[in-house]
Structure formats: structure tokens, C-alpha cells
mmCIF file with all atom_site columns, C-alpha atoms in Angstrom:
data_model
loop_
_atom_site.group_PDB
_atom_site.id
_atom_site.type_symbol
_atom_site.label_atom_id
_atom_site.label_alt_id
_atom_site.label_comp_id
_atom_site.label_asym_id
_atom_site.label_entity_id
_atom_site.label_seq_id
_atom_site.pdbx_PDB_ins_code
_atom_site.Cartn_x
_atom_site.Cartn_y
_atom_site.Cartn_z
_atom_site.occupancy
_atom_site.B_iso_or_equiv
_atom_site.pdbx_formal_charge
_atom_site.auth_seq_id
_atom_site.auth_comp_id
_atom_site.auth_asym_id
_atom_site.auth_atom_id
_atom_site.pdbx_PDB_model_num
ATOM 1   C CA . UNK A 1 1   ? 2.967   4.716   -41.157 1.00 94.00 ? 25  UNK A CA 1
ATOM 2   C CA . UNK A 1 2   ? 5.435   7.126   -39.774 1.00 94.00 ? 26  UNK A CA 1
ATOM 3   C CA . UNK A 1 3   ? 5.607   9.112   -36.911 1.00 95.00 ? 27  UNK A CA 1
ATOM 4   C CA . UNK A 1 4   ? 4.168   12.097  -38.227 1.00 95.00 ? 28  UNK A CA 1
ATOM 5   C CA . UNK A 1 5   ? 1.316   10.686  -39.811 1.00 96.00 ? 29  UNK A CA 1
ATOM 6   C CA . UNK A 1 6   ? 0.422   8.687   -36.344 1.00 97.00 ? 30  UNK A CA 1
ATOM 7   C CA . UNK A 1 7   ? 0.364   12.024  -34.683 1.00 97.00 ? 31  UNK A CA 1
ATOM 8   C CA . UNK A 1 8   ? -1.729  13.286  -37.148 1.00 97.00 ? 32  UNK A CA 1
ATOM 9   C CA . UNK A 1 9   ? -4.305  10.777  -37.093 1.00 96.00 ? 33  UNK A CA 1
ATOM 10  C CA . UNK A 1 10  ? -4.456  10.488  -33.164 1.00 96.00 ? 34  UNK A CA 1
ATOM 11  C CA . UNK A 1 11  ? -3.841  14.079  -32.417 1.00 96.00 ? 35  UNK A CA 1
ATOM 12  C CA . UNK A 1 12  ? -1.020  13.312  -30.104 1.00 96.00 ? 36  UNK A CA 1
ATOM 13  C CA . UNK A 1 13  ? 2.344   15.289  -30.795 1.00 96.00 ? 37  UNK A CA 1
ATOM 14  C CA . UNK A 1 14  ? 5.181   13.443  -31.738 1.00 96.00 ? 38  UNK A CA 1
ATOM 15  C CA . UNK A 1 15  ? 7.156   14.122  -28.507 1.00 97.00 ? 39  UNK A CA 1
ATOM 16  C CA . UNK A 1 16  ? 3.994   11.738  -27.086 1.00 96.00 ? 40  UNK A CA 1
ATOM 17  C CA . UNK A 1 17  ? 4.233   9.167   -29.264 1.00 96.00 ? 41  UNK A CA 1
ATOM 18  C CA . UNK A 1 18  ? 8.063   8.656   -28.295 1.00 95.00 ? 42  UNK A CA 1
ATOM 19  C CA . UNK A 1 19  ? 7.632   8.901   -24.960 1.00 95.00 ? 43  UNK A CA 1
ATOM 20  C CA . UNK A 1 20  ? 4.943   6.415   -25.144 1.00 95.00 ? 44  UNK A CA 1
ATOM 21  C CA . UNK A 1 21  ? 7.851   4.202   -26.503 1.00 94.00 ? 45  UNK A CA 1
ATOM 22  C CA . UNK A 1 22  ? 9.744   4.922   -24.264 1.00 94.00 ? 46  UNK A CA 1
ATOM 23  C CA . UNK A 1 23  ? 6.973   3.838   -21.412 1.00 93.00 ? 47  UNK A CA 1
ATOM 24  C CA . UNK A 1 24  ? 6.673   0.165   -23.655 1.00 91.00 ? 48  UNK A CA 1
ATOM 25  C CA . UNK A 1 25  ? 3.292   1.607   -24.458 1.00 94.00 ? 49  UNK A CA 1
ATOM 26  C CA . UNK A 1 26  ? 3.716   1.654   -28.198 1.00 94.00 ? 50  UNK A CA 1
ATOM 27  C CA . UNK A 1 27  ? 6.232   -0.256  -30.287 1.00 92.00 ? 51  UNK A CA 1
ATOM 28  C CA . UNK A 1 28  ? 7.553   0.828   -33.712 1.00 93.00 ? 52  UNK A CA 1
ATOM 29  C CA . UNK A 1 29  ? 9.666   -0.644  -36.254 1.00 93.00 ? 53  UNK A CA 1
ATOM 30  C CA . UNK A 1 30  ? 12.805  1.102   -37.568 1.00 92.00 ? 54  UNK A CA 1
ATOM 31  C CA . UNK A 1 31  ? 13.769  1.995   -41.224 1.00 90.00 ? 55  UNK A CA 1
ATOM 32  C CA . UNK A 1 32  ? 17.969  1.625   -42.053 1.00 91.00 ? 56  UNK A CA 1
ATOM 33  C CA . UNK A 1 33  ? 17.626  5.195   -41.877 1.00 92.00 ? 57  UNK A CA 1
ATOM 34  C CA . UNK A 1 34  ? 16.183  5.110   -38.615 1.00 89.00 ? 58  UNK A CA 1
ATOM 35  C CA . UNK A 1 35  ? 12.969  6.466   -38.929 1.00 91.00 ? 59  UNK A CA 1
ATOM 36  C CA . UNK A 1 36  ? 10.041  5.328   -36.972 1.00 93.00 ? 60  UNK A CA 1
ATOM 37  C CA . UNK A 1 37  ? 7.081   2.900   -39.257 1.00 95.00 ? 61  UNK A CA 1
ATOM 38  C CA . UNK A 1 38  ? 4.001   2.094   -37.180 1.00 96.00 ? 62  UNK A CA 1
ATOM 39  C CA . UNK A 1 39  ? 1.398   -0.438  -38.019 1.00 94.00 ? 63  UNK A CA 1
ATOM 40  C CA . UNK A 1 40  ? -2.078  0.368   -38.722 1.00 92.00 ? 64  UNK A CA 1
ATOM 41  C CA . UNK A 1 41  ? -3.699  -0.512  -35.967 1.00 91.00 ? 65  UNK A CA 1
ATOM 42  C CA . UNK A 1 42  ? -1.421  1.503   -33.812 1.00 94.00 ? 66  UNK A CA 1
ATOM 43  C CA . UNK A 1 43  ? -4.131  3.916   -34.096 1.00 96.00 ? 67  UNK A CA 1
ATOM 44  C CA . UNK A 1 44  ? -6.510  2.392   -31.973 1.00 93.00 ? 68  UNK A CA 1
ATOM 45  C CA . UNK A 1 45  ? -3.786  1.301   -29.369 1.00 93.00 ? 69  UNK A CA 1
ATOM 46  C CA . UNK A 1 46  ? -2.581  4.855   -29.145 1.00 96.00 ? 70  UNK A CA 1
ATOM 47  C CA . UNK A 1 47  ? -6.193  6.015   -28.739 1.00 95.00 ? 71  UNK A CA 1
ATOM 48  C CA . UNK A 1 48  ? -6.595  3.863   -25.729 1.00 92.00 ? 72  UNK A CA 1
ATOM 49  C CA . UNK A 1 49  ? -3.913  5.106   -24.229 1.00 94.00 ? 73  UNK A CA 1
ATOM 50  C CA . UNK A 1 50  ? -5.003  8.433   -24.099 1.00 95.00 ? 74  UNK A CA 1
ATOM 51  C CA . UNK A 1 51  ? -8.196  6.869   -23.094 1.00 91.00 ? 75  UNK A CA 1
ATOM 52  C CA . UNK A 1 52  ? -6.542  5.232   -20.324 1.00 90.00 ? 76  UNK A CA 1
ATOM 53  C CA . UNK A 1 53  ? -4.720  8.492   -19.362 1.00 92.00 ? 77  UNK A CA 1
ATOM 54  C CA . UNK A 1 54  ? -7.601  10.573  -19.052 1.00 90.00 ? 78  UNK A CA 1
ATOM 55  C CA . UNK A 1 55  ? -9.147  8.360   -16.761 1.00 86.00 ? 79  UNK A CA 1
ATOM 56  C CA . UNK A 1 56  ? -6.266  8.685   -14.889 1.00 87.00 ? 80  UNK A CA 1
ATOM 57  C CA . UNK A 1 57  ? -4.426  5.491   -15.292 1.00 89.00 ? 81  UNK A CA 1
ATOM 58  C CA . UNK A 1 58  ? -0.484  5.651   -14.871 1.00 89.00 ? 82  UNK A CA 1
ATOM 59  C CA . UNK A 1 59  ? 1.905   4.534   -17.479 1.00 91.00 ? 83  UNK A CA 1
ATOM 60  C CA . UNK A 1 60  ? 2.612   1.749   -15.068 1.00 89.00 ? 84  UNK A CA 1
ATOM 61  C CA . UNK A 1 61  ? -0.936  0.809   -14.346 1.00 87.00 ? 85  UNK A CA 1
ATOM 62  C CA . UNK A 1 62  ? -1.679  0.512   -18.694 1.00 91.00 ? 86  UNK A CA 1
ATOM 63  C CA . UNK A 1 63  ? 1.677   -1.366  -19.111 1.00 90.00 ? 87  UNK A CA 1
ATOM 64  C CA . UNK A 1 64  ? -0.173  -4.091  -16.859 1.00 84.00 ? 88  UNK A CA 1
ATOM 65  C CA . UNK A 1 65  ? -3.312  -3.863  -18.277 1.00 84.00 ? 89  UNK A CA 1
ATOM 66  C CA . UNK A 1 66  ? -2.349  -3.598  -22.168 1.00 84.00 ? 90  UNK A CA 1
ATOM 67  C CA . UNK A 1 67  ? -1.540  -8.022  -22.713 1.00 79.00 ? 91  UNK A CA 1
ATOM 68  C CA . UNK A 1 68  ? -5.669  -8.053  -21.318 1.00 80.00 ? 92  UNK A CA 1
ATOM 69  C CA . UNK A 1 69  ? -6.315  -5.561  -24.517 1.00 76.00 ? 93  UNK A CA 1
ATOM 70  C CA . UNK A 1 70  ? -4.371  -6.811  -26.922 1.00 75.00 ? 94  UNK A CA 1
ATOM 71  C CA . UNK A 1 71  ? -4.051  -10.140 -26.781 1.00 76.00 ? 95  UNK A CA 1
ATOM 72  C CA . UNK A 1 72  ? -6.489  -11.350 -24.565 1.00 78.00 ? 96  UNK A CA 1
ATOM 73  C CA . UNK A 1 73  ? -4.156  -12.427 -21.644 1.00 79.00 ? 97  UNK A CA 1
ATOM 74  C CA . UNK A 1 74  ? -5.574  -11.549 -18.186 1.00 82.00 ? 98  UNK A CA 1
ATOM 75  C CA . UNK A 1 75  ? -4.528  -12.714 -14.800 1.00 84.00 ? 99  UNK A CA 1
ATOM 76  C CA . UNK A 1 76  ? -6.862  -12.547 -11.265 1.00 88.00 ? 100 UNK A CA 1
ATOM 77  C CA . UNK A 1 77  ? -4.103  -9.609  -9.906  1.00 85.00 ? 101 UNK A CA 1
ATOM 78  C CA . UNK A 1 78  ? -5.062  -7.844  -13.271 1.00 83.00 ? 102 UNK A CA 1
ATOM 79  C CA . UNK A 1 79  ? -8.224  -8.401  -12.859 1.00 86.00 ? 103 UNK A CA 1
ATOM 80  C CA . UNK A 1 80  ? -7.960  -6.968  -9.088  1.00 90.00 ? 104 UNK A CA 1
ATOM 81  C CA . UNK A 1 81  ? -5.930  -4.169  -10.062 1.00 85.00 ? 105 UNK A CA 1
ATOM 82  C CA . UNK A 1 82  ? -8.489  -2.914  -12.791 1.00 85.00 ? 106 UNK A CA 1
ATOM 83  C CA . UNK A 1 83  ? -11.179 -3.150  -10.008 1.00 91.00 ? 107 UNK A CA 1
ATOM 84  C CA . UNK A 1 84  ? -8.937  -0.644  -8.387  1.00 90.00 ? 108 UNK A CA 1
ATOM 85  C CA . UNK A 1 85  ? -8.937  1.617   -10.890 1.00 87.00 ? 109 UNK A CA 1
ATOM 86  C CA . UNK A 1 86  ? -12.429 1.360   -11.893 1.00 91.00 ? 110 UNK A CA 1
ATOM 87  C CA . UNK A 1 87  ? -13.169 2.372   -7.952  1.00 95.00 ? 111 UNK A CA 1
ATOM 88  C CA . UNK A 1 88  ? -10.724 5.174   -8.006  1.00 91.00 ? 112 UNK A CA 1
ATOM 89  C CA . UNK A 1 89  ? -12.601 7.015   -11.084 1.00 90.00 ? 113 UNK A CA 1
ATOM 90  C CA . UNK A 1 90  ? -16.153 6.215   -9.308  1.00 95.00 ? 114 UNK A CA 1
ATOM 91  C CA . UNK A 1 91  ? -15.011 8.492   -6.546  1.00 95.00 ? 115 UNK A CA 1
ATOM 92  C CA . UNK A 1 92  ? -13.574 10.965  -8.610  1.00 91.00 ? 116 UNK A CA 1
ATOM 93  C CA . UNK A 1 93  ? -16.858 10.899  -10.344 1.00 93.00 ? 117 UNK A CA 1
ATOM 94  C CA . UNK A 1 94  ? -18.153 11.580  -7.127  1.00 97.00 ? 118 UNK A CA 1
ATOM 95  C CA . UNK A 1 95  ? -16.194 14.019  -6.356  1.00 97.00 ? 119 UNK A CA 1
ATOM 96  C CA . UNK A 1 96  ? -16.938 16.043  -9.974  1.00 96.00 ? 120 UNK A CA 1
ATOM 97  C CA . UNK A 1 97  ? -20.710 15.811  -9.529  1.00 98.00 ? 121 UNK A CA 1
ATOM 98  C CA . UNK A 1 98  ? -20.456 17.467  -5.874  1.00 97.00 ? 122 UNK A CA 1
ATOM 99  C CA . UNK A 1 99  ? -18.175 20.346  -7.429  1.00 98.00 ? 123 UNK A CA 1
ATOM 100 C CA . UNK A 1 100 ? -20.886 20.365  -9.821  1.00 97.00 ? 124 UNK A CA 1
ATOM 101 C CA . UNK A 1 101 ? -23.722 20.469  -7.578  1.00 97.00 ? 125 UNK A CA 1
ATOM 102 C CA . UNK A 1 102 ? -22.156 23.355  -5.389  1.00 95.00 ? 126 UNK A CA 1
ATOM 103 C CA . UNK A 1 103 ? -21.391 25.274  -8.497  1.00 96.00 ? 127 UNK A CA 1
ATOM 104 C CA . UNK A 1 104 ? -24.990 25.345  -9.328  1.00 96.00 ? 128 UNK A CA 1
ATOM 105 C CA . UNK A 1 105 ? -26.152 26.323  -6.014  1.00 93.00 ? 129 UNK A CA 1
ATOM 106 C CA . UNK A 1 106 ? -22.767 29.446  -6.278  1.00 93.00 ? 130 UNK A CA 1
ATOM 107 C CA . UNK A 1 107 ? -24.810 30.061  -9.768  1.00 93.00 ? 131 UNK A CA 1
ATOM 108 C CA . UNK A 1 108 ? -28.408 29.963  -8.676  1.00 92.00 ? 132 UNK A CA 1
ATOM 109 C CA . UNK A 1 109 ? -27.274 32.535  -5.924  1.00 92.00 ? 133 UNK A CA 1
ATOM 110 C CA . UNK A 1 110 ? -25.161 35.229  -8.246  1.00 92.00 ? 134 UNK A CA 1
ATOM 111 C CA . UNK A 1 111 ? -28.596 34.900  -10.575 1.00 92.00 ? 135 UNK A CA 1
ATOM 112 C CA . UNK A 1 112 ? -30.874 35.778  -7.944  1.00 90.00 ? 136 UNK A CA 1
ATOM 113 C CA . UNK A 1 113 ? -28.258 38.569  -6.609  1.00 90.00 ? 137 UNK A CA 1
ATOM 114 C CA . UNK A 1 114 ? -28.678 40.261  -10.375 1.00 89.00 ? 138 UNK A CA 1
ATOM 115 C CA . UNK A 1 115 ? -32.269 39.603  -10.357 1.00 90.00 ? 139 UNK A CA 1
ATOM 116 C CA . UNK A 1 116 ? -32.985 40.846  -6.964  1.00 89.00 ? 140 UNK A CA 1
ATOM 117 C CA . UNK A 1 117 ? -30.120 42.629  -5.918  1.00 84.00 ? 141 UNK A CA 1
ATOM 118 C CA . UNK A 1 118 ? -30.256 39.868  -2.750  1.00 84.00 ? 142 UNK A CA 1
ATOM 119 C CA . UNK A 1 119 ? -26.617 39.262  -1.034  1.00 83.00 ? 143 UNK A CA 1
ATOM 120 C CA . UNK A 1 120 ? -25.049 35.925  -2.465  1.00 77.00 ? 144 UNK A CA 1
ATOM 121 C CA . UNK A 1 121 ? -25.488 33.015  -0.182  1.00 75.00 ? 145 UNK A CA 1
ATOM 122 C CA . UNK A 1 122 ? -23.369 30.481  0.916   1.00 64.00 ? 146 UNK A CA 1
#
């Protein structure tokens, strides 16, 4: 498939897609005119990527981990460096459920100010 049609499926814009390339996160094959052909399953990997970047993963960190996804090749520093990241999003979790939980108590005091016409609390 071409470049357009990858973006299309994936919802990533074709200035993604080559910059993905240009990270060695994606690999396409070239027409004699130049143009960009994509296998099928380039789908899925570019899927995962954006997977990987909204967890927060660097182009650097999914370069590493990527042989472990697609081929099956993993190493013990892999292995270690995914614990890493798997920590790093546990206490950003963390940190998303406290926002949360304060936000609720910000929102439990504004209803009770309309309701009551109490001051908001901290």
C-alpha cells in the first residue's frame, strides 16, 4: 500500500509516517518512481507505535524494544529497560488518579457552593 492509504487506515498523517522512517520505526519499499509501498501488516506495526507513544515511550526507547515485537528477539537489558518503562507509566498513573481525585473533591465543592451558596473549599 502507499503512503496515503497507510495514513488513512492508521489515522496518522503522512508527515508521521515519514518521520517514523526516518526514526527506523517503519520501513517502506520504493517504486522507480520513488513512491513509498508498505506491506500489509505495516498497519499493526504503525498502530503500536502510536501505542507505544502514548504511553510515553521515546523513539529511542521503541527502536530497542521493536526486534522483541516483531521477531521475537529479546535480550535481559531489554527486558530491564521495559521494566523501566512499565514503572515510569505506573507512576504517571499515579499521578493521573490523584489529579483525578482532587478534581472531584474541586467539583464536589463548586456543587455544594451552587446548591448552598457555601464558600468553595480547599
Amino acid at each position: 500500500m502507499r503512503i496515503g492509504e497507510l495514513a488513512a487506515r492508521t489515522g496518522v498523517s503522512v508527515r508521521a509516517l515519514r518521520y517514523y522512517e526516518e526514526q527506523e520505526l517503519l520501513a517502506s519499499e520504493r517504486s522507480t518512481s520513488g513512491q513509498r509501498h508498505y506491506p500489509d501488516d505495516a498497519v499493526d506495526r504503525v498502530e503500536l507505535i502510536q501505542q507505544l507513544y502514548g504511553a510515553g515511550l521515546s523513539s529511542k526507547a521503541i527502536v530497542s524494544l521493536l526486534p522483541c515485537v516483531v521477531d521475537g528477539d529479546a535480550t535481559p537489558e531489554l527486558l530491564d529497560r521495559l521494566a523501566v518503562e512499565r514503572d515510569r507509566i505506573d507512576r504517571h498513573i499515579e499521578d493521573l488518579v490523584s489529579a483525578r481525585n482532587r478534581l472531584d473533591k474541586v467539583m464536589a465543592n463548586a456543587g455544594r457552593n451552587l446548591r448552598t451558596g457555601e464558600h468553595c473549599r480547599n
